[in-house]
JSON list of C-alpha atoms in Angstrom, two decimals:
[
{"chain": "A", "resi": 1, "resn": "MET", "atom": "CA", "xyz": [-4.13, 17.16, 16.45]},
{"chain": "A", "resi": 2, "resn": "ILE", "atom": "CA", "xyz": [-7.03, 15.72, 14.47]},
{"chain": "A", "resi": 3, "resn": "ARG", "atom": "CA", "xyz": [-8.26, 12.12, 14.37]},
{"chain": "A", "resi": 4, "resn": "VAL", "atom": "CA", "xyz": [-8.02, 10.76, 10.84]},
{"chain": "A", "resi": 5, "resn": "PHE", "atom": "CA", "xyz": [-9.58, 7.51, 9.65]},
{"chain": "A", "resi": 6, "resn": "TYR", "atom": "CA", "xyz": [-7.28, 5.78, 7.20]},
{"chain": "A", "resi": 7, "resn": "ASP", "atom": "CA", "xyz": [-6.95, 2.91, 4.77]},
{"chain": "A", "resi": 8, "resn": "LEU", "atom": "CA", "xyz": [-3.37, 2.61, 3.54]},
{"chain": "A", "resi": 9, "resn": "HIS", "atom": "CA", "xyz": [-3.69, -0.48, 1.35]},
{"chain": "A", "resi": 10, "resn": "LEU", "atom": "CA", "xyz": [-5.99, -0.11, -1.66]},
{"chain": "A", "resi": 11, "resn": "HIS", "atom": "CA", "xyz": [-5.72, -1.36, -5.22]},
{"chain": "A", "resi": 12, "resn": "SER", "atom": "CA", "xyz": [-6.93, 0.15, -8.47]},
{"chain": "A", "resi": 13, "resn": "CYS", "atom": "CA", "xyz": [-7.68, -1.31, -11.89]},
{"chain": "A", "resi": 14, "resn": "LEU", "atom": "CA", "xyz": [-3.92, -1.19, -12.56]},
{"chain": "A", "resi": 15, "resn": "SER", "atom": "CA", "xyz": [-3.47, -4.25, -10.34]},
{"chain": "A", "resi": 16, "resn": "PRO", "atom": "CA", "xyz": [-4.32, -7.28, -12.50]},
{"chain": "A", "resi": 17, "resn": "CYS", "atom": "CA", "xyz": [-6.29, -8.81, -9.62]},
{"chain": "A", "resi": 18, "resn": "GLY", "atom": "CA", "xyz": [-8.19, -5.54, -9.06]},
{"chain": "A", "resi": 19, "resn": "SER", "atom": "CA", "xyz": [-11.68, -4.88, -10.32]},
{"chain": "A", "resi": 20, "resn": "GLU", "atom": "CA", "xyz": [-12.10, -2.67, -13.38]},
{"chain": "A", "resi": 21, "resn": "ASP", "atom": "CA", "xyz": [-14.50, -0.65, -11.21]},
{"chain": "A", "resi": 22, "resn": "MET", "atom": "CA", "xyz": [-11.56, 0.38, -9.00]},
{"chain": "A", "resi": 23, "resn": "THR", "atom": "CA", "xyz": [-10.94, 3.56, -10.97]},
{"chain": "A", "resi": 24, "resn": "PRO", "atom": "CA", "xyz": [-9.21, 6.58, -9.39]},
{"chain": "A", "resi": 25, "resn": "ASN", "atom": "CA", "xyz": [-12.48, 8.51, -9.04]},
{"chain": "A", "resi": 26, "resn": "ASN", "atom": "CA", "xyz": [-14.45, 5.53, -7.77]},
{"chain": "A", "resi": 27, "resn": "LEU", "atom": "CA", "xyz": [-11.80, 4.88, -5.11]},
{"chain": "A", "resi": 28, "resn": "VAL", "atom": "CA", "xyz": [-11.88, 8.50, -3.96]},
{"chain": "A", "resi": 29, "resn": "ASN", "atom": "CA", "xyz": [-15.65, 8.82, -3.98]},
{"chain": "A", "resi": 30, "resn": "MET", "atom": "CA", "xyz": [-16.21, 5.52, -2.17]},
{"chain": "A", "resi": 31, "resn": "ALA", "atom": "CA", "xyz": [-13.66, 6.53, 0.49]},
{"chain": "A", "resi": 32, "resn": "LEU", "atom": "CA", "xyz": [-15.47, 9.84, 0.98]},
{"chain": "A", "resi": 33, "resn": "LEU", "atom": "CA", "xyz": [-18.88, 8.13, 1.20]},
{"chain": "A", "resi": 34, "resn": "LEU", "atom": "CA", "xyz": [-17.51, 5.77, 3.84]},
{"chain": "A", "resi": 35, "resn": "GLY", "atom": "CA", "xyz": [-15.94, 8.61, 5.83]},
{"chain": "A", "resi": 36, "resn": "TYR", "atom": "CA", "xyz": [-12.20, 8.15, 5.39]},
{"chain": "A", "resi": 37, "resn": "GLY", "atom": "CA", "xyz": [-9.90, 11.12, 5.98]},
{"chain": "A", "resi": 38, "resn": "ILE", "atom": "CA", "xyz": [-6.87, 9.76, 4.11]},
{"chain": "A", "resi": 39, "resn": "ILE", "atom": "CA", "xyz": [-6.21, 6.76, 1.86]},
{"chain": "A", "resi": 40, "resn": "ALA", "atom": "CA", "xyz": [-3.25, 5.29, 0.00]},
{"chain": "A", "resi": 41, "resn": "LEU", "atom": "CA", "xyz": [-3.21, 3.76, -3.47]},
{"chain": "A", "resi": 42, "resn": "THR", "atom": "CA", "xyz": [-0.89, 0.75, -3.42]},
{"chain": "A", "resi": 43, "resn": "ASP", "atom": "CA", "xyz": [-1.02, -1.22, -6.65]},
{"chain": "A", "resi": 44, "resn": "HIS", "atom": "CA", "xyz": [1.20, -4.22, -7.19]},
{"chain": "A", "resi": 45, "resn": "ASN", "atom": "CA", "xyz": [4.73, -3.20, -8.20]},
{"chain": "A", "resi": 46, "resn": "SER", "atom": "CA", "xyz": [3.58, 0.02, -9.88]},
{"chain": "A", "resi": 47, "resn": "CYS", "atom": "CA", "xyz": [2.61, 3.63, -9.15]},
{"chain": "A", "resi": 48, "resn": "ARG", "atom": "CA", "xyz": [1.28, 4.45, -12.62]},
{"chain": "A", "resi": 49, "resn": "ASN", "atom": "CA", "xyz": [-2.26, 5.22, -11.40]},
{"chain": "A", "resi": 50, "resn": "VAL", "atom": "CA", "xyz": [-1.01, 7.34, -8.50]},
{"chain": "A", "resi": 51, "resn": "PRO", "atom": "CA", "xyz": [-1.02, 10.69, -10.38]},
{"chain": "A", "resi": 52, "resn": "ALA", "atom": "CA", "xyz": [-4.67, 10.24, -11.37]},
{"chain": "A", "resi": 53, "resn": "ALA", "atom": "CA", "xyz": [-5.76, 9.17, -7.88]},
{"chain": "A", "resi": 54, "resn": "VAL", "atom": "CA", "xyz": [-3.90, 12.05, -6.19]},
{"chain": "A", "resi": 55, "resn": "ARG", "atom": "CA", "xyz": [-5.47, 14.58, -8.55]},
{"chain": "A", "resi": 56, "resn": "ALA", "atom": "CA", "xyz": [-8.93, 13.04, -8.15]},
{"chain": "A", "resi": 57, "resn": "GLY", "atom": "CA", "xyz": [-8.54, 13.18, -4.38]},
{"chain": "A", "resi": 58, "resn": "ALA", "atom": "CA", "xyz": [-7.32, 16.78, -4.43]},
{"chain": "A", "resi": 59, "resn": "ALA", "atom": "CA", "xyz": [-10.38, 17.79, -6.43]},
{"chain": "A", "resi": 60, "resn": "ARG", "atom": "CA", "xyz": [-12.64, 16.31, -3.73]},
{"chain": "A", "resi": 61, "resn": "GLY", "atom": "CA", "xyz": [-10.59, 17.30, -0.68]},
{"chain": "A", "resi": 62, "resn": "LEU", "atom": "CA", "xyz": [-9.34, 13.78, 0.15]},
{"chain": "A", "resi": 63, "resn": "PRO", "atom": "CA", "xyz": [-5.57, 13.31, 0.56]},
{"chain": "A", "resi": 64, "resn": "VAL", "atom": "CA", "xyz": [-4.35, 10.25, -1.36]},
{"chain": "A", "resi": 65, "resn": "VAL", "atom": "CA", "xyz": [-0.93, 8.96, -0.31]},
{"chain": "A", "resi": 66, "resn": "PRO", "atom": "CA", "xyz": [1.17, 7.80, -3.27]},
{"chain": "A", "resi": 67, "resn": "GLY", "atom": "CA", "xyz": [2.12, 4.18, -2.74]},
{"chain": "A", "resi": 68, "resn": "MET", "atom": "CA", "xyz": [2.96, 0.71, -4.02]},
{"chain": "A", "resi": 69, "resn": "GLU", "atom": "CA", "xyz": [2.62, -2.86, -2.78]},
{"chain": "A", "resi": 70, "resn": "LEU", "atom": "CA", "xyz": [6.05, -4.20, -3.62]},
{"chain": "A", "resi": 71, "resn": "CYS", "atom": "CA", "xyz": [6.61, -7.93, -4.01]},
{"chain": "A", "resi": 72, "resn": "THR", "atom": "CA", "xyz": [10.15, -8.53, -2.78]},
{"chain": "A", "resi": 73, "resn": "GLN", "atom": "CA", "xyz": [12.56, -11.20, -4.00]},
{"chain": "A", "resi": 74, "resn": "GLU", "atom": "CA", "xyz": [11.44, -13.32, -1.03]},
{"chain": "A", "resi": 75, "resn": "GLU", "atom": "CA", "xyz": [7.85, -13.10, -2.39]},
{"chain": "A", "resi": 76, "resn": "ALA", "atom": "CA", "xyz": [6.79, -11.01, 0.58]},
{"chain": "A", "resi": 77, "resn": "HIS", "atom": "CA", "xyz": [4.50, -8.03, 0.09]},
{"chain": "A", "resi": 78, "resn": "VAL", "atom": "CA", "xyz": [5.60, -4.70, 1.55]},
{"chain": "A", "resi": 79, "resn": "ILE", "atom": "CA", "xyz": [3.62, -1.44, 1.42]},
{"chain": "A", "resi": 80, "resn": "CYS", "atom": "CA", "xyz": [5.73, 1.54, 0.34]},
{"chain": "A", "resi": 81, "resn": "LEU", "atom": "CA", "xyz": [4.38, 5.09, 0.83]},
{"chain": "A", "resi": 82, "resn": "PHE", "atom": "CA", "xyz": [5.73, 8.38, -0.49]},
{"chain": "A", "resi": 83, "resn": "PRO", "atom": "CA", "xyz": [5.10, 12.08, 0.17]},
{"chain": "A", "resi": 84, "resn": "THR", "atom": "CA", "xyz": [4.62, 13.18, -3.45]},
{"chain": "A", "resi": 85, "resn": "VAL", "atom": "CA", "xyz": [3.70, 11.86, -6.88]},
{"chain": "A", "resi": 86, "resn": "GLU", "atom": "CA", "xyz": [7.23, 12.66, -8.08]},
{"chain": "A", "resi": 87, "resn": "THR", "atom": "CA", "xyz": [8.96, 10.63, -5.39]},
{"chain": "A", "resi": 88, "resn": "ALA", "atom": "CA", "xyz": [6.56, 7.72, -5.93]},
{"chain": "A", "resi": 89, "resn": "LEU", "atom": "CA", "xyz": [7.24, 7.73, -9.67]},
{"chain": "A", "resi": 90, "resn": "GLY", "atom": "CA", "xyz": [10.97, 7.78, -8.96]},
{"chain": "A", "resi": 91, "resn": "PHE", "atom": "CA", "xyz": [10.56, 4.64, -6.85]},
{"chain": "A", "resi": 92, "resn": "ASP", "atom": "CA", "xyz": [8.35, 3.19, -9.60]},
{"chain": "A", "resi": 93, "resn": "ARG", "atom": "CA", "xyz": [11.17, 3.59, -12.11]},
{"chain": "A", "resi": 94, "resn": "TYR", "atom": "CA", "xyz": [13.59, 1.92, -9.70]},
{"chain": "A", "resi": 95, "resn": "VAL", "atom": "CA", "xyz": [11.29, -1.09, -9.28]},
{"chain": "A", "resi": 96, "resn": "ALA", "atom": "CA", "xyz": [10.47, -1.30, -13.01]},
{"chain": "A", "resi": 97, "resn": "GLN", "atom": "CA", "xyz": [14.14, -2.02, -13.68]},
{"chain": "A", "resi": 98, "resn": "ARG", "atom": "CA", "xyz": [14.05, -4.92, -11.21]},
{"chain": "A", "resi": 99, "resn": "ILE", "atom": "CA", "xyz": [10.97, -6.94, -12.12]},
{"chain": "A", "resi": 100, "resn": "PRO", "atom": "CA", "xyz": [10.99, -9.72, -14.74]},
{"chain": "A", "resi": 101, "resn": "LYS", "atom": "CA", "xyz": [9.98, -8.52, -18.20]},
{"chain": "A", "resi": 102, "resn": "ILE", "atom": "CA", "xyz": [7.21, -11.07, -18.55]},
{"chain": "A", "resi": 103, "resn": "ARG", "atom": "CA", "xyz": [4.32, -9.90, -20.68]},
{"chain": "A", "resi": 104, "resn": "ASN", "atom": "CA", "xyz": [0.93, -9.78, -19.01]},
{"chain": "A", "resi": 105, "resn": "ARG", "atom": "CA", "xyz": [-1.79, -12.06, -20.34]},
{"chain": "A", "resi": 106, "resn": "PRO", "atom": "CA", "xyz": [-5.01, -10.18, -19.53]},
{"chain": "A", "resi": 107, "resn": "GLU", "atom": "CA", "xyz": [-7.20, -13.18, -20.31]},
{"chain": "A", "resi": 108, "resn": "ILE", "atom": "CA", "xyz": [-5.47, -15.08, -17.49]},
{"chain": "A", "resi": 109, "resn": "PHE", "atom": "CA", "xyz": [-4.27, -12.49, -14.97]},
{"chain": "A", "resi": 110, "resn": "GLY", "atom": "CA", "xyz": [-6.56, -9.53, -15.71]},
{"chain": "A", "resi": 111, "resn": "ARG", "atom": "CA", "xyz": [-6.06, -6.15, -17.34]},
{"chain": "A", "resi": 112, "resn": "GLN", "atom": "CA", "xyz": [-3.58, -3.61, -15.96]},
{"chain": "A", "resi": 113, "resn": "THR", "atom": "CA", "xyz": [-5.33, -0.36, -16.83]},
{"chain": "A", "resi": 114, "resn": "VAL", "atom": "CA", "xyz": [-3.77, 3.10, -16.52]},
{"chain": "A", "resi": 115, "resn": "MET", "atom": "CA", "xyz": [-6.19, 6.03, -16.20]},
{"chain": "A", "resi": 116, "resn": "ASP", "atom": "CA", "xyz": [-6.21, 9.79, -15.83]},
{"chain": "A", "resi": 117, "resn": "GLU", "atom": "CA", "xyz": [-8.06, 11.76, -13.16]},
{"chain": "A", "resi": 118, "resn": "ARG", "atom": "CA", "xyz": [-11.26, 11.68, -15.28]},
{"chain": "A", "resi": 119, "resn": "ASP", "atom": "CA", "xyz": [-11.14, 7.85, -15.37]},
{"chain": "A", "resi": 120, "resn": "THR", "atom": "CA", "xyz": [-10.25, 7.91, -19.05]},
{"chain": "A", "resi": 121, "resn": "VAL", "atom": "CA", "xyz": [-8.09, 4.96, -20.08]},
{"chain": "A", "resi": 122, "resn": "VAL", "atom": "CA", "xyz": [-4.72, 6.31, -21.19]},
{"chain": "A", "resi": 123, "resn": "GLY", "atom": "CA", "xyz": [-2.76, 3.09, -21.41]},
{"chain": "A", "resi": 124, "resn": "GLU", "atom": "CA", "xyz": [-2.21, -0.46, -20.24]},
{"chain": "A", "resi": 125, "resn": "GLU", "atom": "CA", "xyz": [0.80, -1.83, -18.41]},
{"chain": "A", "resi": 126, "resn": "GLU", "atom": "CA", "xyz": [2.24, -4.64, -20.54]},
{"chain": "A", "resi": 127, "resn": "THR", "atom": "CA", "xyz": [4.66, -6.13, -17.99]},
{"chain": "A", "resi": 128, "resn": "LEU", "atom": "CA", "xyz": [2.98, -8.52, -15.56]},
{"chain": "A", "resi": 129, "resn": "LEU", "atom": "CA", "xyz": [2.97, -6.79, -12.18]},
{"chain": "A", "resi": 130, "resn": "LEU", "atom": "CA", "xyz": [2.52, -9.87, -9.98]},
{"chain": "A", "resi": 131, "resn": "ASN", "atom": "CA", "xyz": [6.09, -11.18, -10.07]},
{"chain": "A", "resi": 132, "resn": "ALA", "atom": "CA", "xyz": [8.76, -10.69, -7.43]},
{"chain": "A", "resi": 133, "resn": "ALA", "atom": "CA", "xyz": [11.13, -7.76, -7.86]},
{"chain": "A", "resi": 134, "resn": "CYS", "atom": "CA", "xyz": [14.85, -8.10, -7.31]},
{"chain": "A", "resi": 135, "resn": "VAL", "atom": "CA", "xyz": [14.67, -6.14, -4.03]},
{"chain": "A", "resi": 136, "resn": "SER", "atom": "CA", "xyz": [15.26, -7.70, -0.61]},
{"chain": "A", "resi": 137, "resn": "VAL", "atom": "CA", "xyz": [12.92, -7.27, 2.37]},
{"chain": "A", "resi": 138, "resn": "ASN", "atom": "CA", "xyz": [15.91, -6.04, 4.35]},
{"chain": "A", "resi": 139, "resn": "HIS", "atom": "CA", "xyz": [16.44, -3.10, 1.98]},
{"chain": "A", "resi": 140, "resn": "VAL", "atom": "CA", "xyz": [12.89, -1.93, 1.23]},
{"chain": "A", "resi": 141, "resn": "ARG", "atom": "CA", "xyz": [12.39, 0.58, 4.03]},
{"chain": "A", "resi": 142, "resn": "GLY", "atom": "CA", "xyz": [15.84, 2.08, 3.50]},
{"chain": "A", "resi": 143, "resn": "LEU", "atom": "CA", "xyz": [15.11, 2.44, -0.21]},
{"chain": "A", "resi": 144, "resn": "ALA", "atom": "CA", "xyz": [11.73, 4.01, 0.46]},
{"chain": "A", "resi": 145, "resn": "ARG", "atom": "CA", "xyz": [13.32, 6.40, 2.95]},
{"chain": "A", "resi": 146, "resn": "GLY", "atom": "CA", "xyz": [15.75, 7.42, 0.22]},
{"chain": "A", "resi": 147, "resn": "PHE", "atom": "CA", "xyz": [12.73, 8.60, -1.76]},
{"chain": "A", "resi": 148, "resn": "GLY", "atom": "CA", "xyz": [11.34, 10.47, 1.27]},
{"chain": "A", "resi": 149, "resn": "GLY", "atom": "CA", "xyz": [8.91, 7.73, 2.23]},
{"chain": "A", "resi": 150, "resn": "THR", "atom": "CA", "xyz": [8.51, 4.69, 4.42]},
{"chain": "A", "resi": 151, "resn": "ALA", "atom": "CA", "xyz": [7.60, 1.01, 4.16]},
{"chain": "A", "resi": 152, "resn": "PHE", "atom": "CA", "xyz": [5.93, -1.66, 6.27]},
{"chain": "A", "resi": 153, "resn": "PRO", "atom": "CA", "xyz": [5.23, -5.38, 5.71]},
{"chain": "A", "resi": 154, "resn": "ALA", "atom": "CA", "xyz": [1.72, -6.14, 4.46]},
{"chain": "A", "resi": 155, "resn": "HIS", "atom": "CA", "xyz": [-0.80, -8.59, 5.98]},
{"chain": "A", "resi": 156, "resn": "VAL", "atom": "CA", "xyz": [1.82, -10.27, 8.17]},
{"chain": "A", "resi": 157, "resn": "ASP", "atom": "CA", "xyz": [-0.76, -12.70, 9.55]},
{"chain": "A", "resi": 158, "resn": "ARG", "atom": "CA", "xyz": [-1.45, -14.33, 6.16]},
{"chain": "A", "resi": 159, "resn": "SER", "atom": "CA", "xyz": [-0.08, -17.70, 5.12]},
{"chain": "A", "resi": 160, "resn": "ALA", "atom": "CA", "xyz": [1.16, -16.46, 1.75]},
{"chain": "A", "resi": 161, "resn": "TYR", "atom": "CA", "xyz": [2.97, -13.38, 0.42]},
{"chain": "A", "resi": 162, "resn": "SER", "atom": "CA", "xyz": [3.82, -12.06, 3.88]},
{"chain": "A", "resi": 163, "resn": "VAL", "atom": "CA", "xyz": [7.19, -11.52, 5.52]},
{"chain": "A", "resi": 164, "resn": "LEU", "atom": "CA", "xyz": [6.32, -13.99, 8.28]},
{"chain": "A", "resi": 165, "resn": "SER", "atom": "CA", "xyz": [5.16, -16.73, 5.91]},
{"chain": "A", "resi": 166, "resn": "SER", "atom": "CA", "xyz": [8.23, -16.28, 3.70]},
{"chain": "A", "resi": 167, "resn": "LEU", "atom": "CA", "xyz": [10.92, -15.81, 6.37]},
{"chain": "A", "resi": 168, "resn": "GLY", "atom": "CA", "xyz": [9.37, -17.12, 9.59]},
{"chain": "A", "resi": 169, "resn": "SER", "atom": "CA", "xyz": [10.01, -13.92, 11.52]},
{"chain": "A", "resi": 170, "resn": "LEU", "atom": "CA", "xyz": [10.55, -10.22, 11.00]},
{"chain": "A", "resi": 171, "resn": "PRO", "atom": "CA", "xyz": [14.26, -9.61, 10.30]},
{"chain": "A", "resi": 172, "resn": "PRO", "atom": "CA", "xyz": [15.67, -6.85, 12.52]},
{"chain": "A", "resi": 173, "resn": "GLU", "atom": "CA", "xyz": [17.86, -5.74, 9.61]},
{"chain": "A", "resi": 174, "resn": "ALA", "atom": "CA", "xyz": [14.74, -4.56, 7.80]},
{"chain": "A", "resi": 175, "resn": "ASP", "atom": "CA", "xyz": [14.33, -1.80, 10.42]},
{"chain": "A", "resi": 176, "resn": "PHE", "atom": "CA", "xyz": [10.54, -1.66, 10.11]},
{"chain": "A", "resi": 177, "resn": "THR", "atom": "CA", "xyz": [8.69, 0.66, 12.50]},
{"chain": "A", "resi": 178, "resn": "ALA", "atom": "CA", "xyz": [5.22, -0.59, 11.53]},
{"chain": "A", "resi": 179, "resn": "ALA", "atom": "CA", "xyz": [3.47, -3.70, 10.23]},
{"chain": "A", "resi": 180, "resn": "GLU", "atom": "CA", "xyz": [0.04, -4.45, 8.82]},
{"chain": "A", "resi": 181, "resn": "ILE", "atom": "CA", "xyz": [-2.39, -7.08, 10.06]},
{"chain": "A", "resi": 182, "resn": "SER", "atom": "CA", "xyz": [-5.41, -8.11, 8.00]},
{"chain": "A", "resi": 183, "resn": "ALA", "atom": "CA", "xyz": [-8.61, -6.17, 8.65]},
{"chain": "A", "resi": 184, "resn": "LYS", "atom": "CA", "xyz": [-10.20, -9.14, 10.47]},
{"chain": "A", "resi": 185, "resn": "GLY", "atom": "CA", "xyz": [-6.95, -10.45, 11.93]},
{"chain": "A", "resi": 186, "resn": "ASP", "atom": "CA", "xyz": [-6.49, -11.48, 15.57]},
{"chain": "A", "resi": 187, "resn": "VAL", "atom": "CA", "xyz": [-3.95, -9.04, 17.01]},
{"chain": "A", "resi": 188, "resn": "GLN", "atom": "CA", "xyz": [-3.41, -10.86, 20.30]},
{"chain": "A", "resi": 189, "resn": "ALA", "atom": "CA", "xyz": [-2.87, -14.22, 18.60]},
{"chain": "A", "resi": 190, "resn": "LEU", "atom": "CA", "xyz": [-0.41, -12.60, 16.20]},
{"chain": "A", "resi": 191, "resn": "LEU", "atom": "CA", "xyz": [1.57, -10.97, 19.01]},
{"chain": "A", "resi": 192, "resn": "HIS", "atom": "CA", "xyz": [1.61, -14.21, 20.98]},
{"chain": "A", "resi": 193, "resn": "ARG", "atom": "CA", "xyz": [3.17, -16.04, 18.03]},
{"chain": "A", "resi": 194, "resn": "ASN", "atom": "CA", "xyz": [5.46, -13.18, 17.02]},
{"chain": "A", "resi": 195, "resn": "PRO", "atom": "CA", "xyz": [6.48, -11.12, 20.05]},
{"chain": "A", "resi": 196, "resn": "GLU", "atom": "CA", "xyz": [8.97, -9.14, 17.90]},
{"chain": "A", "resi": 197, "resn": "LEU", "atom": "CA", "xyz": [5.96, -7.22, 16.57]},
{"chain": "A", "resi": 198, "resn": "ARG", "atom": "CA", "xyz": [5.06, -5.77, 19.97]},
{"chain": "A", "resi": 199, "resn": "ASP", "atom": "CA", "xyz": [7.29, -2.73, 19.54]},
{"chain": "A", "resi": 200, "resn": "LEU", "atom": "CA", "xyz": [5.87, -1.86, 16.11]},
{"chain": "A", "resi": 201, "resn": "ILE", "atom": "CA", "xyz": [2.92, 0.28, 15.07]},
{"chain": "A", "resi": 202, "resn": "LEU", "atom": "CA", "xyz": [0.29, -2.29, 14.07]},
{"chain": "A", "resi": 203, "resn": "LEU", "atom": "CA", "xyz": [-1.97, -1.08, 11.28]},
{"chain": "A", "resi": 204, "resn": "LYS", "atom": "CA", "xyz": [-5.26, -2.48, 10.01]},
{"chain": "A", "resi": 205, "resn": "ASN", "atom": "CA", "xyz": [-6.00, -1.88, 6.34]},
{"chain": "A", "resi": 206, "resn": "SER", "atom": "CA", "xyz": [-8.47, -3.42, 3.91]},
{"chain": "A", "resi": 207, "resn": "ASP", "atom": "CA", "xyz": [-6.26, -4.53, 0.96]},
{"chain": "A", "resi": 208, "resn": "ALA", "atom": "CA", "xyz": [-9.43, -3.95, -1.07]},
{"chain": "A", "resi": 209, "resn": "HIS", "atom": "CA", "xyz": [-9.40, -5.01, -4.72]},
{"chain": "A", "resi": 210, "resn": "TYR", "atom": "CA", "xyz": [-13.14, -4.38, -5.19]},
{"chain": "A", "resi": 211, "resn": "LEU", "atom": "CA", "xyz": [-15.28, -1.39, -4.20]},
{"chain": "A", "resi": 212, "resn": "GLU", "atom": "CA", "xyz": [-17.60, -3.61, -2.17]},
{"chain": "A", "resi": 213, "resn": "ASN", "atom": "CA", "xyz": [-14.61, -4.78, -0.11]},
{"chain": "A", "resi": 214, "resn": "MET", "atom": "CA", "xyz": [-13.86, -1.28, 1.16]},
{"chain": "A", "resi": 215, "resn": "PRO", "atom": "CA", "xyz": [-15.13, -1.41, 4.78]},
{"chain": "A", "resi": 216, "resn": "ASP", "atom": "CA", "xyz": [-16.54, 1.25, 7.06]},
{"chain": "A", "resi": 217, "resn": "PRO", "atom": "CA", "xyz": [-13.68, 3.16, 8.72]},
{"chain": "A", "resi": 218, "resn": "SER", "atom": "CA", "xyz": [-12.40, 1.87, 12.05]},
{"chain": "A", "resi": 219, "resn": "ALA", "atom": "CA", "xyz": [-8.63, 2.41, 12.25]},
{"chain": "A", "resi": 220, "resn": "SER", "atom": "CA", "xyz": [-7.47, 5.95, 12.92]},
{"chain": "A", "resi": 221, "resn": "VAL", "atom": "CA", "xyz": [-4.46, 8.09, 13.82]},
{"chain": "A", "resi": 222, "resn": "LEU", "atom": "CA", "xyz": [-3.99, 11.51, 15.41]},
{"chain": "A", "resi": 223, "resn": "LEU", "atom": "CA", "xyz": [-2.14, 13.86, 13.05]},
{"chain": "A", "resi": 224, "resn": "PRO", "atom": "CA", "xyz": [-1.26, 17.57, 13.06]},
{"chain": "A", "resi": 225, "resn": "GLU", "atom": "CA", "xyz": [-2.74, 17.74, 9.55]},
{"chain": "A", "resi": 226, "resn": "LYS", "atom": "CA", "xyz": [-4.18, 15.41, 6.92]},
{"chain": "A", "resi": 227, "resn": "SER", "atom": "CA", "xyz": [-1.23, 15.05, 4.57]},
{"chain": "A", "resi": 228, "resn": "PRO", "atom": "CA", "xyz": [1.01, 12.28, 3.21]},
{"chain": "A", "resi": 229, "resn": "GLU", "atom": "CA", "xyz": [4.02, 14.00, 4.78]},
{"chain": "A", "resi": 230, "resn": "CYS", "atom": "CA", "xyz": [2.52, 13.93, 8.29]},
{"chain": "A", "resi": 231, "resn": "LEU", "atom": "CA", "xyz": [1.34, 10.36, 7.92]},
{"chain": "A", "resi": 232, "resn": "ILE", "atom": "CA", "xyz": [4.77, 9.18, 6.78]},
{"chain": "A", "resi": 233, "resn": "ALA", "atom": "CA", "xyz": [6.45, 11.08, 9.62]},
{"chain": "A", "resi": 234, "resn": "ALA", "atom": "CA", "xyz": [4.10, 9.35, 12.08]},
{"chain": "A", "resi": 235, "resn": "LEU", "atom": "CA", "xyz": [4.87, 5.93, 10.60]},
{"chain": "A", "resi": 236, "resn": "ASN", "atom": "CA", "xyz": [8.60, 6.69, 10.83]},
{"chain": "A", "resi": 237, "resn": "ARG", "atom": "CA", "xyz": [8.07, 7.75, 14.47]},
{"chain": "A", "resi": 238, "resn": "GLU", "atom": "CA", "xyz": [9.38, 11.21, 13.74]},
{"chain": "A", "resi": 239, "resn": "ILE", "atom": "CA", "xyz": [6.35, 12.71, 15.46]},
{"chain": "A", "resi": 240, "resn": "GLN", "atom": "CA", "xyz": [4.58, 11.48, 18.57]},
{"chain": "A", "resi": 241, "resn": "THR", "atom": "CA", "xyz": [1.01, 10.39, 17.94]},
{"chain": "A", "resi": 242, "resn": "GLU", "atom": "CA", "xyz": [-1.67, 7.85, 18.82]},
{"chain": "A", "resi": 243, "resn": "TRP", "atom": "CA", "xyz": [-2.78, 4.94, 16.63]},
{"chain": "A", "resi": 244, "resn": "ASN", "atom": "CA", "xyz": [-6.13, 3.19, 17.08]},
{"chain": "A", "resi": 245, "resn": "ARG", "atom": "CA", "xyz": [-6.93, -0.05, 15.24]},
{"chain": "A", "resi": 246, "resn": "GLY", "atom": "CA", "xyz": [-10.65, 0.31, 15.94]}
]
């Protein structure tokens, strides 16, 4: 087993609220400079920059987990992770059919830029990616599992766009095995208020939208190998391992 420092919640320039400097190569190179062993790209409601980030990571020896930050119909954010680019893009197509076809206004919300692995702009997502998809919190993990992946609620300690702020508690029907607390969140205070989280893997990720917001590594996990498949298996509790929030 090897100890791997992770950040499983990062945005690229595809997210309208993400910096234009958050290109696939910049993400990978900054993660390597900081000392991460594995990262995940999780743009809002889309995986269109995943192929570029995975290829950029492969060229530098950094595994990039294909992912998405899904906004559910309850307006709760859930991180969805997948083992391959193909499975992530399959989930992307599923979600694309279930988000409102409202045109993005870049001058208000920001550009939604699609790039290749050389950071060349190859397109722009026209549908605004910030709206809620017609997918329930209770079904997200099961759907992600159907694509070979997993899912966990994002920044559950926040007062907006979290499962706890939207629903008041974590529904058992959602069958989550993990949850994310903000990088500077108070774990003990969270567990005191929400004891149903005690049996879950509690992750700390950055949710970085800007390169300067990517922190030094602190959270880590023991894995047999540095791969999306092993990480997802660990999050699904299919392999025994040790998580450290730093």
